[in-house]
Amino acid sequence: MTHVWVPQSSETVEPEGDQTTGGPGSIWGEHITALHDLFWASRCVQVVRPGRSGTVERHGPALYLLVGESQLVHFSLGAALKRLHWASPRLLRLRIVVHEPIDYTEHIER
């Protein structure tokens, strides 16, 4: 199952100042996008966002995930890795399409 979350314009997406400090939009002292990127880094996948420079580890990541500036994605790598293993392509383009409607919403009443 694929989960894609794109924050609405009224939501705070970018932290003010350092991305690793606590504040609005942070969990355990990390901004939500930093936690997302660390989640993928734990699976040897480096998240690449437009307009952001990043460091590449000495041995480098196994895969790169190109996402939008404020996108957060979660999906199983199994099918993509199987295709990478058997076909040995230099580049694999995986398009994430969400067909199911969002069935959970919250409304704040004053």
Short mmCIF file of the N, C-alpha and C atoms (twelve columns), coordinates in Angstrom:
data_MODEL
# 
_entry.id   MODEL 
# 
loop_
_atom_site.group_PDB 
_atom_site.id 
_atom_site.type_symbol 
_atom_site.label_atom_id 
_atom_site.label_alt_id 
_atom_site.label_comp_id 
_atom_site.label_asym_id 
_atom_site.label_seq_id 
_atom_site.Cartn_x 
_atom_site.Cartn_y 
_atom_site.Cartn_z 
_atom_site.pdbx_PDB_model_num 
ATOM 1   N N  . MET A 1   0.845   -1.170 0.000   1 
ATOM 2   C CA . MET A 1   0.000   0.000  0.000   1 
ATOM 3   C C  . MET A 1   0.892   1.235  0.000   1 
ATOM 4   N N  . THR A 2   0.537   2.204  -0.797  1 
ATOM 5   C CA . THR A 2   1.304   3.433  -0.915  1 
ATOM 6   C C  . THR A 2   0.601   4.544  -0.170  1 
ATOM 7   N N  . HIS A 3   1.354   5.289  0.594   1 
ATOM 8   C CA . HIS A 3   0.812   6.436  1.306   1 
ATOM 9   C C  . HIS A 3   1.574   7.670  0.868   1 
ATOM 10  N N  . VAL A 4   0.859   8.665  0.400   1 
ATOM 11  C CA . VAL A 4   1.470   9.932  0.006   1 
ATOM 12  C C  . VAL A 4   0.784   11.026 0.789   1 
ATOM 13  N N  . TRP A 5   1.562   11.909 1.381   1 
ATOM 14  C CA . TRP A 5   1.007   13.021 2.131   1 
ATOM 15  C C  . TRP A 5   1.661   14.292 1.650   1 
ATOM 16  N N  . VAL A 6   0.850   15.217 1.181   1 
ATOM 17  C CA . VAL A 6   1.341   16.531 0.787   1 
ATOM 18  C C  . VAL A 6   0.643   17.534 1.679   1 
ATOM 19  N N  . PRO A 7   1.403   18.247 2.532   1 
ATOM 20  C CA . PRO A 7   0.781   19.210 3.435   1 
ATOM 21  C C  . PRO A 7   0.037   20.293 2.673   1 
ATOM 22  N N  . GLN A 8   -1.088  20.731 3.222   1 
ATOM 23  C CA . GLN A 8   -1.843  21.832 2.633   1 
ATOM 24  C C  . GLN A 8   -1.115  23.139 2.906   1 
ATOM 25  N N  . SER A 9   -1.453  24.167 2.157   1 
ATOM 26  C CA . SER A 9   -0.743  25.441 2.280   1 
ATOM 27  C C  . SER A 9   -0.899  26.058 3.662   1 
ATOM 28  N N  . SER A 10  -1.974  25.753 4.386   1 
ATOM 29  C CA . SER A 10  -2.173  26.329 5.707   1 
ATOM 30  C C  . SER A 10  -1.366  25.616 6.787   1 
ATOM 31  N N  . GLU A 11  -0.800  24.453 6.460   1 
ATOM 32  C CA . GLU A 11  -0.026  23.705 7.437   1 
ATOM 33  C C  . GLU A 11  1.423   24.165 7.431   1 
ATOM 34  N N  . THR A 12  2.062   24.104 8.569   1 
ATOM 35  C CA . THR A 12  3.469   24.453 8.659   1 
ATOM 36  C C  . THR A 12  4.289   23.281 8.169   1 
ATOM 37  N N  . VAL A 13  5.075   23.510 7.126   1 
ATOM 38  C CA . VAL A 13  5.865   22.440 6.550   1 
ATOM 39  C C  . VAL A 13  7.332   22.642 6.840   1 
ATOM 40  N N  . GLU A 14  7.820   23.824 6.573   1 
ATOM 41  C CA . GLU A 14  9.232   24.111 6.750   1 
ATOM 42  C C  . GLU A 14  9.481   24.687 8.137   1 
ATOM 43  N N  . PRO A 15  10.439  24.158 8.868   1 
ATOM 44  C CA . PRO A 15  10.759  24.722 10.168  1 
ATOM 45  C C  . PRO A 15  11.527  26.019 9.987   1 
ATOM 46  N N  . GLU A 16  11.405  26.893 10.961  1 
ATOM 47  C CA . GLU A 16  12.195  28.114 10.930  1 
ATOM 48  C C  . GLU A 16  13.548  27.796 11.525  1 
ATOM 49  N N  . GLY A 17  14.588  28.121 10.807  1 
ATOM 50  C CA . GLY A 17  15.938  27.846 11.294  1 
ATOM 51  C C  . GLY A 17  16.368  26.440 10.945  1 
ATOM 52  N N  . ASP A 18  17.086  25.807 11.877  1 
ATOM 53  C CA . ASP A 18  17.644  24.479 11.644  1 
ATOM 54  C C  . ASP A 18  16.542  23.429 11.596  1 
ATOM 55  N N  . GLN A 19  16.652  22.492 10.676  1 
ATOM 56  C CA . GLN A 19  15.633  21.463 10.488  1 
ATOM 57  C C  . GLN A 19  15.642  20.442 11.617  1 
ATOM 58  N N  . THR A 20  16.693  20.370 12.389  1 
ATOM 59  C CA . THR A 20  16.790  19.343 13.420  1 
ATOM 60  C C  . THR A 20  16.415  19.851 14.807  1 
ATOM 61  N N  . THR A 21  15.976  21.080 14.940  1 
ATOM 62  C CA . THR A 21  15.605  21.594 16.249  1 
ATOM 63  C C  . THR A 21  14.129  21.402 16.484  1 
ATOM 64  N N  . GLY A 22  13.735  21.374 17.763  1 
ATOM 65  C CA . GLY A 22  12.339  21.208 18.103  1 
ATOM 66  C C  . GLY A 22  11.553  22.460 17.782  1 
ATOM 67  N N  . GLY A 23  10.257  22.373 17.854  1 
ATOM 68  C CA . GLY A 23  9.400   23.507 17.553  1 
ATOM 69  C C  . GLY A 23  8.151   23.015 16.849  1 
ATOM 70  N N  . PRO A 24  7.418   23.940 16.226  1 
ATOM 71  C CA . PRO A 24  6.214   23.530 15.508  1 
ATOM 72  C C  . PRO A 24  6.549   22.530 14.404  1 
ATOM 73  N N  . GLY A 25  5.754   21.496 14.288  1 
ATOM 74  C CA . GLY A 25  5.970   20.492 13.251  1 
ATOM 75  C C  . GLY A 25  7.099   19.534 13.562  1 
ATOM 76  N N  . SER A 26  7.462   19.391 14.846  1 
ATOM 77  C CA . SER A 26  8.554   18.483 15.185  1 
ATOM 78  C C  . SER A 26  8.062   17.365 16.092  1 
ATOM 79  N N  . ILE A 27  8.717   16.217 15.963  1 
ATOM 80  C CA . ILE A 27  8.444   15.058 16.803  1 
ATOM 81  C C  . ILE A 27  9.784   14.573 17.321  1 
ATOM 82  N N  . TRP A 28  9.893   14.373 18.606  1 
ATOM 83  C CA . TRP A 28  11.137  13.935 19.240  1 
ATOM 84  C C  . TRP A 28  12.302  14.867 18.898  1 
ATOM 85  N N  . GLY A 29  12.005  16.158 18.731  1 
ATOM 86  C CA . GLY A 29  13.051  17.131 18.440  1 
ATOM 87  C C  . GLY A 29  13.468  17.196 16.990  1 
ATOM 88  N N  . GLU A 30  12.847  16.401 16.125  1 
ATOM 89  C CA . GLU A 30  13.162  16.404 14.690  1 
ATOM 90  C C  . GLU A 30  11.940  16.871 13.911  1 
ATOM 91  N N  . HIS A 31  12.179  17.639 12.855  1 
ATOM 92  C CA . HIS A 31  11.076  18.053 11.994  1 
ATOM 93  C C  . HIS A 31  10.554  16.829 11.245  1 
ATOM 94  N N  . ILE A 32  9.281   16.839 10.893  1 
ATOM 95  C CA . ILE A 32  8.651   15.668 10.279  1 
ATOM 96  C C  . ILE A 32  9.338   15.270 8.970   1 
ATOM 97  N N  . THR A 33  9.809   16.238 8.183   1 
ATOM 98  C CA . THR A 33  10.509  15.878 6.944   1 
ATOM 99  C C  . THR A 33  11.861  15.246 7.245   1 
ATOM 100 N N  . ALA A 34  12.513  15.679 8.321   1 
ATOM 101 C CA . ALA A 34  13.788  15.064 8.712   1 
ATOM 102 C C  . ALA A 34  13.561  13.623 9.159   1 
ATOM 103 N N  . LEU A 35  12.478  13.375 9.914   1 
ATOM 104 C CA . LEU A 35  12.155  12.004 10.326  1 
ATOM 105 C C  . LEU A 35  11.835  11.134 9.110   1 
ATOM 106 N N  . HIS A 36  11.118  11.680 8.158   1 
ATOM 107 C CA . HIS A 36  10.803  10.951 6.925   1 
ATOM 108 C C  . HIS A 36  12.088  10.560 6.209   1 
ATOM 109 N N  . ASP A 37  12.998  11.520 6.067   1 
ATOM 110 C CA . ASP A 37  14.254  11.256 5.366   1 
ATOM 111 C C  . ASP A 37  15.125  10.263 6.128   1 
ATOM 112 N N  . LEU A 38  15.103  10.324 7.461   1 
ATOM 113 C CA . LEU A 38  15.854  9.363  8.271   1 
ATOM 114 C C  . LEU A 38  15.252  7.959  8.167   1 
ATOM 115 N N  . PHE A 39  13.930  7.883  8.072   1 
ATOM 116 C CA . PHE A 39  13.264  6.594  7.872   1 
ATOM 117 C C  . PHE A 39  13.794  5.922  6.614   1 
ATOM 118 N N  . TRP A 40  13.860  6.677  5.511   1 
ATOM 119 C CA . TRP A 40  14.350  6.106  4.259   1 
ATOM 120 C C  . TRP A 40  15.845  5.850  4.319   1 
ATOM 121 N N  . ALA A 41  16.587  6.696  5.016   1 
ATOM 122 C CA . ALA A 41  18.032  6.482  5.143   1 
ATOM 123 C C  . ALA A 41  18.321  5.173  5.871   1 
ATOM 124 N N  . SER A 42  17.454  4.793  6.808   1 
ATOM 125 C CA . SER A 42  17.651  3.526  7.515   1 
ATOM 126 C C  . SER A 42  17.474  2.327  6.584   1 
ATOM 127 N N  . ARG A 43  16.892  2.563  5.423   1 
ATOM 128 C CA . ARG A 43  16.717  1.516  4.411   1 
ATOM 129 C C  . ARG A 43  17.665  1.714  3.229   1 
ATOM 130 N N  . CYS A 44  18.740  2.479  3.453   1 
ATOM 131 C CA . CYS A 44  19.772  2.764  2.431   1 
ATOM 132 C C  . CYS A 44  19.212  3.514  1.231   1 
ATOM 133 N N  . VAL A 45  18.226  4.369  1.470   1 
ATOM 134 C CA . VAL A 45  17.633  5.193  0.416   1 
ATOM 135 C C  . VAL A 45  17.823  6.653  0.808   1 
ATOM 136 N N  . GLN A 46  18.445  7.439  -0.069  1 
ATOM 137 C CA . GLN A 46  18.626  8.858  0.208   1 
ATOM 138 C C  . GLN A 46  17.513  9.644  -0.466  1 
ATOM 139 N N  . VAL A 47  16.795  10.443 0.329   1 
ATOM 140 C CA . VAL A 47  15.722  11.286 -0.193  1 
ATOM 141 C C  . VAL A 47  16.347  12.553 -0.762  1 
ATOM 142 N N  . VAL A 48  15.977  12.881 -1.996  1 
ATOM 143 C CA . VAL A 48  16.484  14.079 -2.665  1 
ATOM 144 C C  . VAL A 48  15.297  14.993 -2.929  1 
ATOM 145 N N  . ARG A 49  15.407  16.227 -2.439  1 
ATOM 146 C CA . ARG A 49  14.344  17.217 -2.613  1 
ATOM 147 C C  . ARG A 49  14.872  18.387 -3.437  1 
ATOM 148 N N  . PRO A 50  14.032  18.996 -4.268  1 
ATOM 149 C CA . PRO A 50  14.501  20.120 -5.078  1 
ATOM 150 C C  . PRO A 50  14.906  21.305 -4.207  1 
ATOM 151 N N  . GLY A 51  16.021  21.911 -4.549  1 
ATOM 152 C CA . GLY A 51  16.476  23.102 -3.842  1 
ATOM 153 C C  . GLY A 51  17.199  22.845 -2.540  1 
ATOM 154 N N  . ARG A 52  17.395  21.610 -2.173  1 
ATOM 155 C CA . ARG A 52  18.091  21.303 -0.918  1 
ATOM 156 C C  . ARG A 52  19.381  20.567 -1.219  1 
ATOM 157 N N  . SER A 53  20.439  21.040 -0.619  1 
ATOM 158 C CA . SER A 53  21.710  20.334 -0.772  1 
ATOM 159 C C  . SER A 53  21.814  19.309 0.342   1 
ATOM 160 N N  . GLY A 54  22.436  18.218 0.054   1 
ATOM 161 C CA . GLY A 54  22.589  17.165 1.044   1 
ATOM 162 C C  . GLY A 54  23.960  16.547 0.935   1 
ATOM 163 N N  . THR A 55  24.338  15.840 1.969   1 
ATOM 164 C CA . THR A 55  25.624  15.164 1.950   1 
ATOM 165 C C  . THR A 55  25.399  13.698 1.619   1 
ATOM 166 N N  . VAL A 56  26.341  13.132 0.908   1 
ATOM 167 C CA . VAL A 56  26.283  11.715 0.564   1 
ATOM 168 C C  . VAL A 56  27.335  11.001 1.393   1 
ATOM 169 N N  . GLU A 57  26.932  9.929  2.035   1 
ATOM 170 C CA . GLU A 57  27.858  9.165  2.858   1 
ATOM 171 C C  . GLU A 57  28.987  8.591  2.016   1 
ATOM 172 N N  . ARG A 58  30.080  8.227  2.667   1 
ATOM 173 C CA . ARG A 58  31.263  7.734  1.968   1 
ATOM 174 C C  . ARG A 58  30.946  6.561  1.045   1 
ATOM 175 N N  . HIS A 59  30.204  5.607  1.546   1 
ATOM 176 C CA . HIS A 59  29.866  4.436  0.739   1 
ATOM 177 C C  . HIS A 59  28.609  4.670  -0.086  1 
ATOM 178 N N  . GLY A 60  27.933  5.751  0.185   1 
ATOM 179 C CA . GLY A 60  26.772  6.143  -0.606  1 
ATOM 180 C C  . GLY A 60  25.540  5.305  -0.345  1 
ATOM 181 N N  . PRO A 61  24.379  5.858  -0.657  1 
ATOM 182 C CA . PRO A 61  23.138  5.098  -0.497  1 
ATOM 183 C C  . PRO A 61  22.985  4.089  -1.626  1 
ATOM 184 N N  . ALA A 62  22.157  3.089  -1.393  1 
ATOM 185 C CA . ALA A 62  21.889  2.092  -2.431  1 
ATOM 186 C C  . ALA A 62  20.940  2.655  -3.484  1 
ATOM 187 N N  . LEU A 63  20.007  3.514  -3.053  1 
ATOM 188 C CA . LEU A 63  18.998  4.082  -3.947  1 
ATOM 189 C C  . LEU A 63  18.768  5.549  -3.616  1 
ATOM 190 N N  . TYR A 64  18.229  6.268  -4.581  1 
ATOM 191 C CA . TYR A 64  17.830  7.657  -4.377  1 
ATOM 192 C C  . TYR A 64  16.329  7.758  -4.609  1 
ATOM 193 N N  . LEU A 65  15.658  8.551  -3.768  1 
ATOM 194 C CA . LEU A 65  14.221  8.761  -3.880  1 
ATOM 195 C C  . LEU A 65  13.995  10.242 -4.144  1 
ATOM 196 N N  . LEU A 66  13.537  10.570 -5.344  1 
ATOM 197 C CA . LEU A 66  13.275  11.955 -5.724  1 
ATOM 198 C C  . LEU A 66  11.829  12.279 -5.390  1 
ATOM 199 N N  . VAL A 67  11.631  13.239 -4.473  1 
ATOM 200 C CA . VAL A 67  10.281  13.619 -4.058  1 
ATOM 201 C C  . VAL A 67  10.142  15.130 -4.137  1 
ATOM 202 N N  . GLY A 68  8.916   15.590 -4.046  1 
ATOM 203 C CA . GLY A 68  8.638   17.020 -4.036  1 
ATOM 204 C C  . GLY A 68  9.166   17.667 -2.771  1 
ATOM 205 N N  . GLU A 69  9.145   18.980 -2.767  1 
ATOM 206 C CA . GLU A 69  9.729   19.747 -1.667  1 
ATOM 207 C C  . GLU A 69  9.129   19.399 -0.312  1 
ATOM 208 N N  . SER A 70  7.822   19.170 -0.260  1 
ATOM 209 C CA . SER A 70  7.181   18.889 1.025   1 
ATOM 210 C C  . SER A 70  6.451   17.548 1.035   1 
ATOM 211 N N  . GLN A 71  6.771   16.655 0.110   1 
ATOM 212 C CA . GLN A 71  6.101   15.353 0.051   1 
ATOM 213 C C  . GLN A 71  6.702   14.372 1.041   1 
ATOM 214 N N  . LEU A 72  5.830   13.566 1.607   1 
ATOM 215 C CA . LEU A 72  6.223   12.455 2.464   1 
ATOM 216 C C  . LEU A 72  5.593   11.207 1.860   1 
ATOM 217 N N  . VAL A 73  6.386   10.172 1.604   1 
ATOM 218 C CA . VAL A 73  5.854   8.954  0.990   1 
ATOM 219 C C  . VAL A 73  6.244   7.735  1.815   1 
ATOM 220 N N  . HIS A 74  5.384   6.723  1.737   1 
ATOM 221 C CA . HIS A 74  5.661   5.453  2.400   1 
ATOM 222 C C  . HIS A 74  5.107   4.345  1.523   1 
ATOM 223 N N  . PHE A 75  5.969   3.436  1.102   1 
ATOM 224 C CA . PHE A 75  5.552   2.309  0.284   1 
ATOM 225 C C  . PHE A 75  6.544   1.185  0.480   1 
ATOM 226 N N  . SER A 76  6.167   -0.001 0.038   1 
ATOM 227 C CA . SER A 76  7.032   -1.163 0.147   1 
ATOM 228 C C  . SER A 76  8.030   -1.160 -1.003  1 
ATOM 229 N N  . LEU A 77  9.284   -1.387 -0.690  1 
ATOM 230 C CA . LEU A 77  10.318  -1.422 -1.716  1 
ATOM 231 C C  . LEU A 77  10.431  -2.784 -2.392  1 
ATOM 232 N N  . GLY A 78  9.699   -3.768 -1.919  1 
ATOM 233 C CA . GLY A 78  9.843   -5.136 -2.413  1 
ATOM 234 C C  . GLY A 78  9.745   -5.292 -3.914  1 
ATOM 235 N N  . ALA A 79  8.667   -4.800 -4.523  1 
ATOM 236 C CA . ALA A 79  8.476   -4.961 -5.972  1 
ATOM 237 C C  . ALA A 79  9.534   -4.205 -6.759  1 
ATOM 238 N N  . ALA A 80  9.863   -2.998 -6.320  1 
ATOM 239 C CA . ALA A 80  10.877  -2.205 -7.026  1 
ATOM 240 C C  . ALA A 80  12.244  -2.872 -6.928  1 
ATOM 241 N N  . LEU A 81  12.589  -3.393 -5.763  1 
ATOM 242 C CA . LEU A 81  13.885  -4.054 -5.603  1 
ATOM 243 C C  . LEU A 81  13.956  -5.345 -6.414  1 
ATOM 244 N N  . LYS A 82  12.844  -6.066 -6.515  1 
ATOM 245 C CA . LYS A 82  12.826  -7.285 -7.325  1 
ATOM 246 C C  . LYS A 82  13.085  -6.947 -8.792  1 
ATOM 247 N N  . ARG A 83  12.452  -5.882 -9.270  1 
ATOM 248 C CA . ARG A 83  12.656  -5.462 -10.654 1 
ATOM 249 C C  . ARG A 83  14.091  -4.986 -10.869 1 
ATOM 250 N N  . LEU A 84  14.645  -4.270 -9.886  1 
ATOM 251 C CA . LEU A 84  16.034  -3.818 -9.990  1 
ATOM 252 C C  . LEU A 84  16.992  -5.001 -10.040 1 
ATOM 253 N N  . HIS A 85  16.721  -6.009 -9.235  1 
ATOM 254 C CA . HIS A 85  17.613  -7.165 -9.155  1 
ATOM 255 C C  . HIS A 85  17.629  -7.968 -10.456 1 
ATOM 256 N N  . TRP A 86  16.461  -8.239 -11.014 1 
ATOM 257 C CA . TRP A 86  16.389  -9.109 -12.189 1 
ATOM 258 C C  . TRP A 86  16.697  -8.386 -13.494 1 
ATOM 259 N N  . ALA A 87  16.290  -7.141 -13.629 1 
ATOM 260 C CA . ALA A 87  16.493  -6.433 -14.894 1 
ATOM 261 C C  . ALA A 87  17.821  -5.686 -14.940 1 
ATOM 262 N N  . SER A 88  18.410  -5.407 -13.800 1 
ATOM 263 C CA . SER A 88  19.665  -4.658 -13.682 1 
ATOM 264 C C  . SER A 88  19.662  -3.347 -14.473 1 
ATOM 265 N N  . PRO A 89  18.621  -2.527 -14.321 1 
ATOM 266 C CA . PRO A 89  18.618  -1.255 -15.041 1 
ATOM 267 C C  . PRO A 89  19.518  -0.233 -14.351 1 
ATOM 268 N N  . ARG A 90  19.942  0.758  -15.096 1 
ATOM 269 C CA . ARG A 90  20.722  1.848  -14.507 1 
ATOM 270 C C  . ARG A 90  19.795  2.835  -13.819 1 
ATOM 271 N N  . LEU A 91  18.547  2.904  -14.270 1 
ATOM 272 C CA . LEU A 91  17.573  3.834  -13.718 1 
ATOM 273 C C  . LEU A 91  16.212  3.161  -13.701 1 
ATOM 274 N N  . LEU A 92  15.499  3.308  -12.591 1 
ATOM 275 C CA . LEU A 92  14.143  2.781  -12.490 1 
ATOM 276 C C  . LEU A 92  13.243  3.926  -12.071 1 
ATOM 277 N N  . ARG A 93  12.253  4.209  -12.888 1 
ATOM 278 C CA . ARG A 93  11.302  5.266  -12.559 1 
ATOM 279 C C  . ARG A 93  10.059  4.604  -11.997 1 
ATOM 280 N N  . LEU A 94  9.744   4.948  -10.772 1 
ATOM 281 C CA . LEU A 94  8.585   4.393  -10.088 1 
ATOM 282 C C  . LEU A 94  7.600   5.525  -9.883  1 
ATOM 283 N N  . ARG A 95  6.440   5.413  -10.477 1 
ATOM 284 C CA . ARG A 95  5.439   6.462  -10.357 1 
ATOM 285 C C  . ARG A 95  4.440   6.062  -9.283  1 
ATOM 286 N N  . ILE A 96  4.259   6.930  -8.316  1 
ATOM 287 C CA . ILE A 96  3.332   6.660  -7.220  1 
ATOM 288 C C  . ILE A 96  1.997   7.302  -7.556  1 
ATOM 289 N N  . VAL A 97  0.972   6.479  -7.665  1 
ATOM 290 C CA . VAL A 97  -0.368  6.953  -7.984  1 
ATOM 291 C C  . VAL A 97  -1.299  6.473  -6.884  1 
ATOM 292 N N  . VAL A 98  -2.074  7.379  -6.339  1 
ATOM 293 C CA . VAL A 98  -3.023  7.033  -5.293  1 
ATOM 294 C C  . VAL A 98  -4.412  7.017  -5.911  1 
ATOM 295 N N  . HIS A 99  -5.037  5.842  -5.961  1 
ATOM 296 C CA . HIS A 99  -6.367  5.701  -6.546  1 
ATOM 297 C C  . HIS A 99  -7.467  5.737  -5.490  1 
ATOM 298 N N  . GLU A 100 -7.124  5.461  -4.273  1 
ATOM 299 C CA . GLU A 100 -8.143  5.378  -3.240  1 
ATOM 300 C C  . GLU A 100 -8.402  6.759  -2.637  1 
ATOM 301 N N  . PRO A 101 -9.655  7.078  -2.366  1 
ATOM 302 C CA . PRO A 101 -9.951  8.368  -1.741  1 
ATOM 303 C C  . PRO A 101 -9.487  8.366  -0.286  1 
ATOM 304 N N  . ILE A 102 -9.244  9.533  0.221   1 
ATOM 305 C CA . ILE A 102 -8.861  9.654  1.626   1 
ATOM 306 C C  . ILE A 102 -10.116 9.410  2.458   1 
ATOM 307 N N  . ASP A 103 -10.099 8.358  3.242   1 
ATOM 308 C CA . ASP A 103 -11.289 7.998  3.996   1 
ATOM 309 C C  . ASP A 103 -11.256 8.497  5.440   1 
ATOM 310 N N  . TYR A 104 -10.211 9.197  5.813   1 
ATOM 311 C CA . TYR A 104 -10.122 9.691  7.175   1 
ATOM 312 C C  . TYR A 104 -9.823  11.178 7.142   1 
ATOM 313 N N  . THR A 105 -10.669 11.959 7.734   1 
ATOM 314 C CA . THR A 105 -10.430 13.401 7.837   1 
ATOM 315 C C  . THR A 105 -10.820 13.867 9.225   1 
ATOM 316 N N  . GLU A 106 -10.259 14.967 9.630   1 
ATOM 317 C CA . GLU A 106 -10.601 15.587 10.907  1 
ATOM 318 C C  . GLU A 106 -11.042 17.015 10.645  1 
ATOM 319 N N  . HIS A 107 -12.044 17.444 11.363  1 
ATOM 320 C CA . HIS A 107 -12.537 18.813 11.248  1 
ATOM 321 C C  . HIS A 107 -12.498 19.438 12.632  1 
ATOM 322 N N  . ILE A 108 -12.007 20.653 12.705  1 
ATOM 323 C CA . ILE A 108 -11.930 21.371 13.979  1 
ATOM 324 C C  . ILE A 108 -13.092 22.343 14.045  1 
ATOM 325 N N  . GLU A 109 -13.886 22.242 15.089  1 
ATOM 326 C CA . GLU A 109 -15.013 23.148 15.283  1 
ATOM 327 C C  . GLU A 109 -14.701 24.065 16.443  1 
ATOM 328 N N  . ARG A 110 -15.066 25.312 16.275  1 
ATOM 329 C CA . ARG A 110 -14.837 26.287 17.362  1 
ATOM 330 C C  . ARG A 110 -16.109 26.586 18.083  1 
# 
